[in-house]
Amino acid sequence: MNIKFRQETFRHDFTARNSPENIKRFPFPFHEDKYMYSVNMEPHVPAGPKGYAFENMIDVDEHYVAEMQDRALVLKEDPLRCQALPHMMQAQWDTLELLMEHQAANYPDHFSLTKNGDQWHWINRPMNIDQKFTFGDASTLPYEPMEYITRQSQGDFCIVDQRDGQLWMDAGMVTTQADWSLDFDIGMNFMEWHGPVPLAHQLGVFDRALKFLLNLQQGKPVRRLNWTMTINPRLDTSPENYPKWAQDRLTVTPENVGNKVHLRCELQSLWRLPRSNAILFVIRCYLIKMEELVTVPKWARRFHRVLRDLPPELVDYKGLTRFRPMTVEWLSKFDDGAPTSSGIFPD
Amino acid sequence: MLVKGIKSRPVYTGLGIDPYARRHIFTIEGEGVEAVLDQVKTNGSAFLATSEFLCVGTATRLEALKPHDLWTAPTIPILLYRLRAMLQNAKMGLRVYISGTEGFIGQVMQVAIECGIDFNSIRTEHRGSEARRVQCVHCKGITDDVKTSPFICTHCGLSLLVRDHYSRRIAAFQGVCIDAEEPGTAPAPELMFP
Ligand code: HEM
């Protein structure tokens, strides 16, 4: 598969957008016309129409190169977005192996990995990287293994360690997050880092999710979809930079909703790592403009209904208060009240 | 943004003297003294013979009990400096106790954890003011003794809303710019943590 990588920006002039083909592969997060938190995990196996975001388990798309450039800019301004506690080195190597193997196997036109014992050779053509190194010897790479490979992989990454019947967020590369801080949360356990989430604790969602994850098996990854909304195609909506992006929320007008307002979907996958027994949590972020979303009639109808009927606690937590009414109004033009088919895929 | 009973905030369950510990290290700030006196009332004073006290603030009422050792530091950082050295050379059978304000408890815990002590094993009791130690999520600077929300970050000057989200590693609550959407519209500080 030969992907044509876009030249675009996720800041300042915000030139990022989706090609018509890319719209069709958007992982739309709503399987019905309403939304509430649940333990929404399913096996991470290929699904959907050909070319959908679930085709390859580590997805690479047309935004790859531009997203990696944006990540480099974030890290230059704020190195604290990438941190690993000292006991996570083995899990870092596990992560490097997983991401290199998947990208090389599924996108041979763009990546290749050759192994000769512990002598590895990695080629990343879109980024013009050719690296020989010794697996297990961090001094043979220009960065620590997690940072090295996640500077070349789309999505945010958390590596969680498993101890005392808990999961601990002990490493991560987090530059495209929906308003949470790795620097603040690193070292916390599953219940602690989910502390700010409303309603879900009381519903027992986190108790059940944790129990499930503690038994996650190697070779049987799982996925879930999470979502929020972002003004402009901005990847870095971190709390650190909140004063830089909060004002965007006030720039939405009835005329520019279609272009400014984005549905932000996180395709999250969870992988048991072989040597360290840690879990890799991949948070792959997809942005779609309202005017792109409504080109799929089913998604337009459904998102209108979801957003209109969203519980107030979620509106507040996701930071939608300022622009939700205007967006619901705009989307209503695309909802004729017709029934929608179940499931997330376009009709 | 305020979450009652948020899971990231530690629960301070009380000093509860461990009868099996061979050595007790108490770190006490201000009104934390009262928590120790309450223990003596309910459990007797036998544990004092194997107890060392590191205090900030007046500790004359503890001195009167004649514990094995008592030392008073002029400020918290000085107490932490000595504590670190003590814990680094510590042997098995040691139990750490902390009582005082939340900011003090957090900072002592931080040192204890860095010295390899399991945080679950540390006995804590919150005494004194509700004031919070807060980290600015933007500049990462920490401001101690925050009584209002919003408050002005002592490092970068932004007006910060104090959240309930708490980091044990940083020993602080999180502060987030309150008027980022419309700069200059920050509400007046309100006494929240007296
Ligand atoms: C072990 C991997 C996971 C990590 C590292 C992780 C991390 C996070 C973080 C950092 C947040 C933001 C919290 C904040 O506001 O500060 C969050 C939100 C959330 N997480 Fe997780 N999470 C994980 C797994 C799960 C699983 C398995 C579920 C399944 C139910 C889940 C459900 C949620 C929900 C419902 C939210 C709120 C999202 C929203 O409304 O935008 N998480 N997670």
XYZ file of C-alpha atoms and ligand atoms in Angstrom:
584
model
C 0.000 0.000 0.000
C 1.500 3.271 -1.080
C 0.221 6.177 1.004
C 0.486 9.711 -0.302
C 1.523 11.749 2.700
C 0.039 15.239 3.008
C 2.038 18.359 3.676
C 0.011 20.187 6.280
C 0.015 21.817 9.700
C -1.822 21.200 12.974
C -1.083 24.676 14.392
C -0.914 28.332 13.320
C -2.485 28.235 9.824
C -4.109 24.789 10.373
C -3.924 23.478 6.837
C -4.619 19.868 7.885
C -7.677 18.211 6.359
C -8.788 14.777 5.166
C -8.854 13.562 1.597
C -12.245 12.099 0.527
C -10.767 8.590 0.843
C -9.512 9.307 4.333
C -12.952 10.497 5.483
C -14.382 7.074 4.689
C -11.849 5.346 6.932
C -12.493 7.607 9.952
C -13.128 5.512 13.094
C -16.557 6.895 13.929
C -17.081 6.325 17.652
C -20.869 5.934 17.912
C -22.603 2.618 17.238
C -26.017 4.031 18.163
C -27.747 7.439 18.347
C -26.808 8.087 21.983
C -23.650 8.001 24.062
C -22.719 7.116 27.602
C -19.554 5.682 29.144
C -19.361 1.888 29.171
C -16.732 -0.869 29.211
C -16.537 -0.664 25.426
C -13.699 -3.026 24.625
C -13.543 -5.494 21.741
C -10.807 -7.670 20.248
C -8.422 -5.567 18.164
C -8.775 -7.549 14.919
C -9.305 -6.341 11.342
C -12.869 -5.077 10.760
C -14.904 -2.783 8.548
C -14.813 -1.990 4.840
C -11.549 -2.340 2.919
C -9.021 0.280 3.919
C -10.820 1.196 7.164
C -8.804 2.365 10.183
C -9.195 -1.156 11.627
C -7.459 -2.841 8.693
C -3.986 -2.771 10.213
C -3.543 -3.025 13.947
C -1.056 -0.133 14.022
C -2.637 2.292 11.596
C -0.583 4.641 9.413
C -2.414 7.182 7.264
C -1.908 10.226 5.051
C -1.207 12.465 8.082
C 1.805 10.423 9.226
C 4.625 12.743 8.184
C 2.890 15.961 9.271
C 1.941 14.447 12.625
C 5.521 13.418 13.274
C 6.663 16.958 12.451
C 4.104 18.352 14.887
C 5.303 15.950 17.581
C 8.898 17.097 17.081
C 7.786 20.719 17.569
C 5.933 19.867 20.790
C 8.942 18.010 22.199
C 11.276 20.841 21.353
C 9.160 23.236 23.415
C 8.417 20.780 26.216
C 10.559 17.670 26.718
C 8.381 16.634 29.692
C 5.842 15.219 27.213
C 8.024 12.150 26.913
C 9.011 10.482 30.168
C 9.824 6.999 31.405
C 10.535 5.890 34.960
C 13.823 3.958 35.278
C 12.297 0.483 35.750
C 10.548 0.711 32.344
C 13.540 0.031 30.082
C 12.529 -3.506 29.176
C 8.985 -2.330 28.376
C 10.511 0.390 26.177
C 12.260 -2.272 24.086
C 9.049 -4.310 23.906
C 7.312 -1.202 22.570
C 9.980 -0.517 19.991
C 9.771 -4.080 18.743
C 5.972 -4.077 18.502
C 5.779 -0.801 16.596
C 8.632 -1.600 14.223
C 7.311 -5.078 13.433
C 3.755 -3.930 12.753
C 4.714 -0.947 10.643
C 7.223 -2.960 8.601
C 4.850 -5.904 8.061
C 1.840 -3.822 7.031
C 3.511 -0.986 5.129
C 6.501 -2.599 3.382
C 6.641 0.262 0.867
C 7.410 2.672 3.681
C 9.154 0.735 6.461
C 11.490 -2.203 6.709
C 13.007 -4.122 9.592
C 15.792 -6.663 9.224
C 17.020 -8.682 12.193
C 20.219 -10.621 12.529
C 20.275 -11.791 16.132
C 20.322 -8.606 18.168
C 21.680 -6.582 15.215
C 18.657 -4.761 13.809
C 18.302 -2.558 10.765
C 15.323 -0.210 10.561
C 14.410 1.861 7.537
C 11.706 4.539 7.645
C 11.444 5.929 4.111
C 8.838 8.701 4.623
C 11.043 10.207 7.347
C 14.294 9.408 5.623
C 15.696 7.351 8.489
C 18.104 4.443 8.143
C 19.221 3.084 11.509
C 21.350 0.109 12.475
C 21.326 -0.675 16.185
C 21.727 -3.406 18.784
C 18.414 -4.501 20.252
C 18.687 -4.144 24.034
C 21.531 -1.623 23.964
C 20.108 1.884 24.331
C 23.486 3.475 23.611
C 23.148 2.407 19.950
C 20.092 4.633 19.369
C 19.899 8.448 19.325
C 17.057 8.400 21.925
C 15.817 5.907 24.494
C 13.891 3.144 22.681
C 10.351 4.399 23.460
C 11.148 7.956 22.449
C 13.007 6.733 19.365
C 10.122 4.719 17.950
C 7.270 6.958 19.095
C 8.850 9.906 17.293
C 8.112 7.723 14.260
C 4.662 6.356 15.131
C 1.300 8.113 14.975
C -0.652 8.409 18.224
C 0.152 8.935 21.869
C 1.572 6.067 23.903
C 1.424 5.109 27.556
C 3.237 2.114 28.946
C 1.589 0.835 32.084
C 3.358 -1.488 34.485
C 1.406 -4.218 36.280
C 2.109 -4.655 40.018
C 0.075 -5.480 43.137
C -3.092 -6.078 41.117
C -2.909 -2.542 39.701
C -1.747 -0.791 36.548
C 0.735 2.067 36.889
C 1.345 4.731 34.256
C 5.117 4.610 34.359
C 6.096 5.805 30.863
C 4.608 7.714 27.977
C 4.912 9.846 24.864
C 1.983 12.238 24.966
C 1.811 15.153 22.530
C -1.688 14.826 20.996
C -3.785 14.497 24.123
C -7.300 15.574 24.972
C -6.410 17.818 27.901
C -4.528 15.627 30.381
C -0.939 15.875 31.558
C 1.555 12.997 31.427
C 3.940 14.927 33.652
C 1.231 15.179 36.310
C -0.177 11.664 35.939
C 3.030 9.652 35.572
C 3.403 7.190 38.452
C -0.356 7.084 39.154
C -2.454 3.942 39.119
C -5.501 3.175 36.939
C -8.034 4.563 39.423
C -5.961 7.643 40.232
C -5.301 8.842 36.674
C -8.995 8.322 35.859
C -9.892 10.390 38.941
C -11.259 13.433 37.059
C -13.637 11.437 34.816
C -17.291 12.014 35.864
C -19.979 9.293 36.296
C -17.845 6.346 35.126
C -16.470 5.507 38.617
C -20.000 5.342 40.045
C -21.140 3.171 37.124
C -18.416 0.649 37.964
C -16.832 1.140 34.527
C -13.291 1.469 35.859
C -13.512 -1.469 38.288
C -14.612 -3.761 35.470
C -12.173 -2.337 32.925
C -9.230 -2.781 35.300
C -10.180 -6.379 36.103
C -10.371 -7.110 32.392
C -7.020 -5.493 31.616
C -5.144 -7.284 34.394
C -5.927 -10.489 32.485
C -5.054 -9.165 29.036
C -3.233 -11.878 27.065
C -0.219 -11.471 24.829
C -1.170 -11.712 21.143
C -4.794 -10.750 21.880
C -4.892 -6.957 21.832
C -8.158 -5.123 22.480
C -9.451 -1.744 21.324
C -11.965 0.883 22.341
C -13.034 4.210 20.879
C -13.120 7.415 22.879
C -13.972 10.883 21.619
C -14.120 14.601 22.257
C -14.272 17.753 20.111
C -11.566 20.219 19.148
C -11.650 23.632 17.515
C -9.297 23.739 14.495
C -7.291 20.648 13.541
C -5.054 21.016 16.572
C -3.301 17.903 17.813
C -1.673 19.413 20.894
C -4.634 20.192 23.145
C -2.597 19.673 26.294
C -3.346 21.309 29.640
C 0.211 22.656 29.517
C -0.687 24.753 26.475
C -4.331 25.405 27.419
C -3.832 29.208 27.453
C -2.768 28.904 23.794
C -5.818 26.980 22.547
C -8.672 27.831 24.922
C -9.479 31.031 23.042
C -10.178 29.043 19.855
C -13.466 27.997 21.450
C -14.747 31.564 21.186
C -13.956 31.870 17.488
C -16.771 29.564 16.387
C -19.594 31.302 14.478
C -22.631 29.842 12.648
C -20.740 30.502 9.386
C -17.520 28.662 10.259
C -18.814 25.658 12.286
C -18.274 23.280 9.358
C -14.627 24.192 9.002
C -13.596 24.945 12.597
C -15.378 22.341 14.688
C -13.819 18.868 14.681
C -14.872 15.533 16.043
C -11.796 14.029 17.655
C -11.774 10.270 17.885
C -9.235 8.223 19.786
C -8.738 4.680 18.579
C -7.221 3.162 21.695
C -5.551 -0.225 21.586
C -4.093 -2.214 24.460
C -1.282 -4.727 24.048
C 0.307 -7.084 26.564
C 4.068 -6.809 26.114
C 6.086 -10.045 26.013
C 9.201 -9.499 28.146
C 8.135 -6.867 30.659
C 4.506 -8.026 31.101
C 3.581 -4.321 30.918
C 0.683 -3.081 28.758
C 1.140 -0.700 25.871
C -1.782 1.727 25.535
C -1.905 3.356 22.099
C -4.091 6.444 21.735
C -4.368 7.109 18.031
C -6.061 10.465 17.424
C -8.190 11.190 14.329
C -9.643 14.623 13.573
C -12.529 15.270 11.196
C -14.174 18.595 10.332
C -17.947 18.858 10.592
C -18.123 19.580 6.869
C -16.148 16.397 6.209
C -18.210 14.336 8.629
C -21.540 15.269 7.014
C -20.398 13.824 3.691
C -21.392 10.502 5.284
C -25.174 10.926 5.825
C -25.431 8.278 8.538
C -22.689 9.928 10.588
C -24.262 13.369 10.186
C -27.641 12.198 11.499
C -26.148 10.200 14.310
C -23.658 12.771 15.538
C -26.396 15.409 15.570
C -28.472 13.199 17.887
C -25.566 12.193 20.112
C -24.392 15.743 20.613
C -27.913 17.106 21.156
C -28.707 14.526 23.855
C -25.295 14.299 25.544
C -25.474 14.157 29.387
C -24.500 17.557 30.879
C -21.659 16.051 32.939
C -19.990 14.894 29.719
C -20.548 18.238 27.988
C -18.764 19.934 30.856
C -15.932 17.397 31.229
C -15.173 17.352 27.502
C -15.151 21.177 27.382
C -17.925 21.506 24.768
C -20.082 24.079 26.580
C -19.153 27.108 24.506
C -19.757 25.753 21.010
C -22.145 22.819 21.396
C -25.436 24.710 20.799
C -24.125 26.255 17.591
C -22.798 22.924 16.374
C -26.039 21.074 17.140
C -27.932 23.779 15.257
C -25.588 23.465 12.269
C -25.800 19.640 12.252
C -29.602 19.684 12.476
C -29.723 20.690 8.796
C -28.289 17.262 7.968
C -30.698 15.257 10.117
C -34.023 14.484 8.434
C -35.068 12.226 11.298
C -34.607 9.039 9.254
C -33.574 5.933 11.218
C -29.859 5.027 11.244
C -28.400 1.562 10.830
C -26.664 0.054 13.850
C -22.865 -0.120 14.022
C -20.244 2.487 13.252
C -19.504 1.891 9.571
C -20.943 4.064 6.766
C -23.937 2.535 4.910
C -13.919 20.516 37.758
C -14.184 19.800 41.488
C -14.643 16.076 42.046
C -15.754 14.997 45.504
C -13.816 11.984 46.783
C -11.518 11.991 43.723
C -9.512 8.779 43.531
C -6.149 10.473 43.004
C -6.258 12.214 46.376
C -4.794 10.196 49.254
C -6.989 9.259 52.198
C -5.346 10.096 55.525
C -6.509 7.322 57.819
C -4.741 8.242 61.070
C -1.455 7.564 62.857
C -2.391 4.128 64.295
C 0.826 3.027 66.094
C 2.277 -0.205 64.664
C 2.969 -2.466 67.668
C 5.431 -4.593 65.661
C 7.697 -1.797 64.468
C 11.137 -1.714 66.075
C 11.648 1.945 65.305
C 9.101 4.714 64.813
C 9.970 7.884 62.908
C 7.426 10.646 63.386
C 7.433 13.731 61.173
C 5.221 16.358 62.694
C 4.182 19.810 61.597
C 2.299 22.376 63.736
C -1.027 20.999 64.879
C 0.147 17.498 63.983
C 1.389 17.400 67.597
C -2.227 16.851 68.651
C -2.432 13.640 66.630
C 0.497 12.201 68.615
C -0.983 13.285 71.936
C -4.224 11.530 70.944
C -2.275 8.337 70.282
C -0.702 8.525 73.730
C -4.187 8.952 75.214
C -5.609 5.877 73.488
C -2.563 3.564 73.201
C -0.403 4.573 76.138
C 3.140 5.952 75.920
C 5.218 2.764 75.573
C 5.966 3.422 71.884
C 7.731 6.680 72.768
C 10.795 4.760 73.966
C 11.516 3.675 70.366
C 10.264 6.857 68.702
C 12.193 9.637 67.015
C 10.441 12.911 66.300
C 11.273 15.351 63.523
C 9.202 18.484 64.015
C 8.571 21.853 62.439
C 6.848 24.417 64.622
C 6.535 24.339 68.396
C 6.882 20.866 69.843
C 7.227 21.597 73.571
C 4.274 19.376 74.443
C 5.984 16.459 72.743
C 9.298 17.181 74.430
C 7.522 16.938 77.768
C 6.721 13.277 76.970
C 10.470 12.509 76.796
C 10.554 10.384 73.624
C 13.722 8.515 72.621
C 14.684 11.451 70.385
C 13.205 14.763 69.328
C 14.613 17.328 66.941
C 13.041 20.554 65.736
C 13.719 21.973 62.269
C 13.210 25.655 61.486
C 11.595 24.916 58.098
C 10.147 21.993 56.134
C 13.053 21.669 53.635
C 15.480 21.248 56.515
C 13.329 18.530 58.025
C 13.160 16.787 54.652
C 16.930 16.953 54.237
C 17.548 15.190 57.540
C 14.744 12.695 56.942
C 16.228 11.661 53.621
C 19.569 10.880 55.198
C 17.880 8.900 57.983
C 15.761 6.827 55.603
C 18.592 6.097 53.223
C 20.425 4.306 56.038
C 17.309 2.745 57.493
C 16.926 -0.955 58.300
C 13.894 -3.246 58.374
C 11.297 -2.822 61.079
C 10.949 0.919 60.635
C 7.602 2.683 60.449
C 7.087 6.256 59.214
C 4.295 8.467 60.574
C 3.317 11.905 59.283
C 0.936 14.463 60.711
C 0.319 18.072 59.723
C -1.145 19.906 56.747
C -1.739 18.135 53.467
C 1.185 19.890 51.785
C 3.532 18.738 54.545
C 2.262 15.149 54.415
C 2.739 15.110 50.650
C 6.314 16.358 50.794
C 7.382 13.890 53.488
C 5.739 11.049 51.562
C 7.595 12.081 48.453
C 10.951 11.722 50.255
C 9.902 8.427 51.856
C 8.799 6.963 48.515
C 12.043 8.090 46.882
C 13.881 6.211 49.624
C 12.042 3.017 48.673
C 9.310 2.973 51.323
C 5.932 1.643 50.138
C 3.478 4.521 50.424
C 0.755 2.158 51.631
C 2.817 1.462 54.740
C 3.073 5.117 55.793
C 0.639 6.236 58.518
C -0.775 9.705 57.968
C -3.109 12.089 59.753
C -4.218 15.457 58.437
C -4.160 18.191 61.111
C -4.235 21.941 60.768
C -5.271 24.093 57.867
C -6.894 22.846 54.657
C -4.410 24.881 52.585
C -3.171 23.128 49.456
C 0.145 22.757 47.708
C -0.550 23.323 44.023
C 1.433 22.786 40.854
C 0.776 25.108 37.927
C 0.195 22.755 34.978
C 1.491 25.448 32.611
C 4.845 26.555 34.079
C 5.170 23.544 36.495
C 5.966 25.867 39.419
C 4.665 24.858 42.844
C 2.933 27.279 45.196
C 2.577 26.276 48.861
C -0.156 27.146 51.288
C -2.860 28.023 48.759
C -6.075 28.994 50.541
C -8.115 30.430 47.683
C -9.311 29.442 44.252
C -8.446 30.972 41.946
C -5.009 32.080 43.139
C -2.072 33.718 41.368
C 0.762 31.337 40.443
C 3.805 32.641 42.322
C 6.010 31.640 39.354
C 4.241 32.657 36.117
C 1.485 34.949 37.409
C -1.463 33.173 35.763
C -4.711 33.019 37.697
C -5.207 29.319 38.531
C -8.260 27.274 39.385
C -7.358 24.644 42.012
C -8.519 21.169 40.948
C -9.013 18.106 43.153
C -6.715 16.019 40.931
C -3.641 15.159 43.020
C -0.218 13.759 42.172
C 1.634 11.837 44.869
C 4.835 12.035 42.818
C 4.725 15.826 42.696
C 3.006 16.090 46.101
C 0.581 18.694 44.803
C -2.855 19.402 43.449
C -3.212 20.651 39.888
C -3.751 24.322 39.065
C -5.219 25.293 35.655
C -5.543 28.770 34.173
C -9.091 29.915 34.963
C -9.529 32.654 32.363
C -7.725 31.095 29.412
C -10.821 31.303 27.207
C -11.198 35.030 27.860
C -8.013 36.447 29.395
C -8.676 39.108 32.012
C -12.006 37.693 33.181
C -10.721 35.743 36.204
C -13.177 35.898 39.105
C -12.049 37.203 42.485
C -10.237 34.661 44.699
C -12.579 32.832 47.029
C -11.486 31.321 50.356
C -11.834 27.585 49.698
C -9.133 25.938 51.829
C -8.977 27.815 55.173
C -4.431 1.285 30.662
C -4.731 2.115 29.760
C -5.420 3.431 29.944
C -4.842 4.644 30.124
C -3.349 4.920 30.211
C -5.910 5.616 30.217
C -5.705 6.967 30.428
C -6.707 7.917 30.516
C -6.496 9.309 30.790
C -5.139 9.942 31.073
C -7.697 9.934 30.768
C -7.957 11.431 31.017
C -8.365 11.653 32.456
C -8.365 13.133 32.844
O -9.364 13.823 32.644
O -7.344 13.618 33.369
C -8.678 8.928 30.463
C -10.024 9.161 30.315
C -10.961 8.158 30.188
N -10.718 6.791 30.192
Fe -8.936 5.882 30.183
N -7.098 4.986 30.097
C -6.864 3.646 29.929
C -7.797 2.663 29.760
C -9.157 2.858 29.790
C -10.122 1.803 29.625
C -9.806 0.343 29.386
C -11.329 2.377 29.711
C -12.610 1.593 29.589
C -13.742 1.846 30.020
C -11.132 3.819 29.921
C -12.119 4.776 30.045
C -11.924 6.145 30.075
C -12.993 7.127 29.993
C -14.489 6.832 29.862
C -12.391 8.393 30.043
C -13.093 9.756 29.899
C -12.916 10.147 28.450
C -13.704 11.343 27.923
O -14.881 11.522 28.227
O -13.127 12.087 27.105
N -9.788 4.067 29.965
N -8.056 7.695 30.323
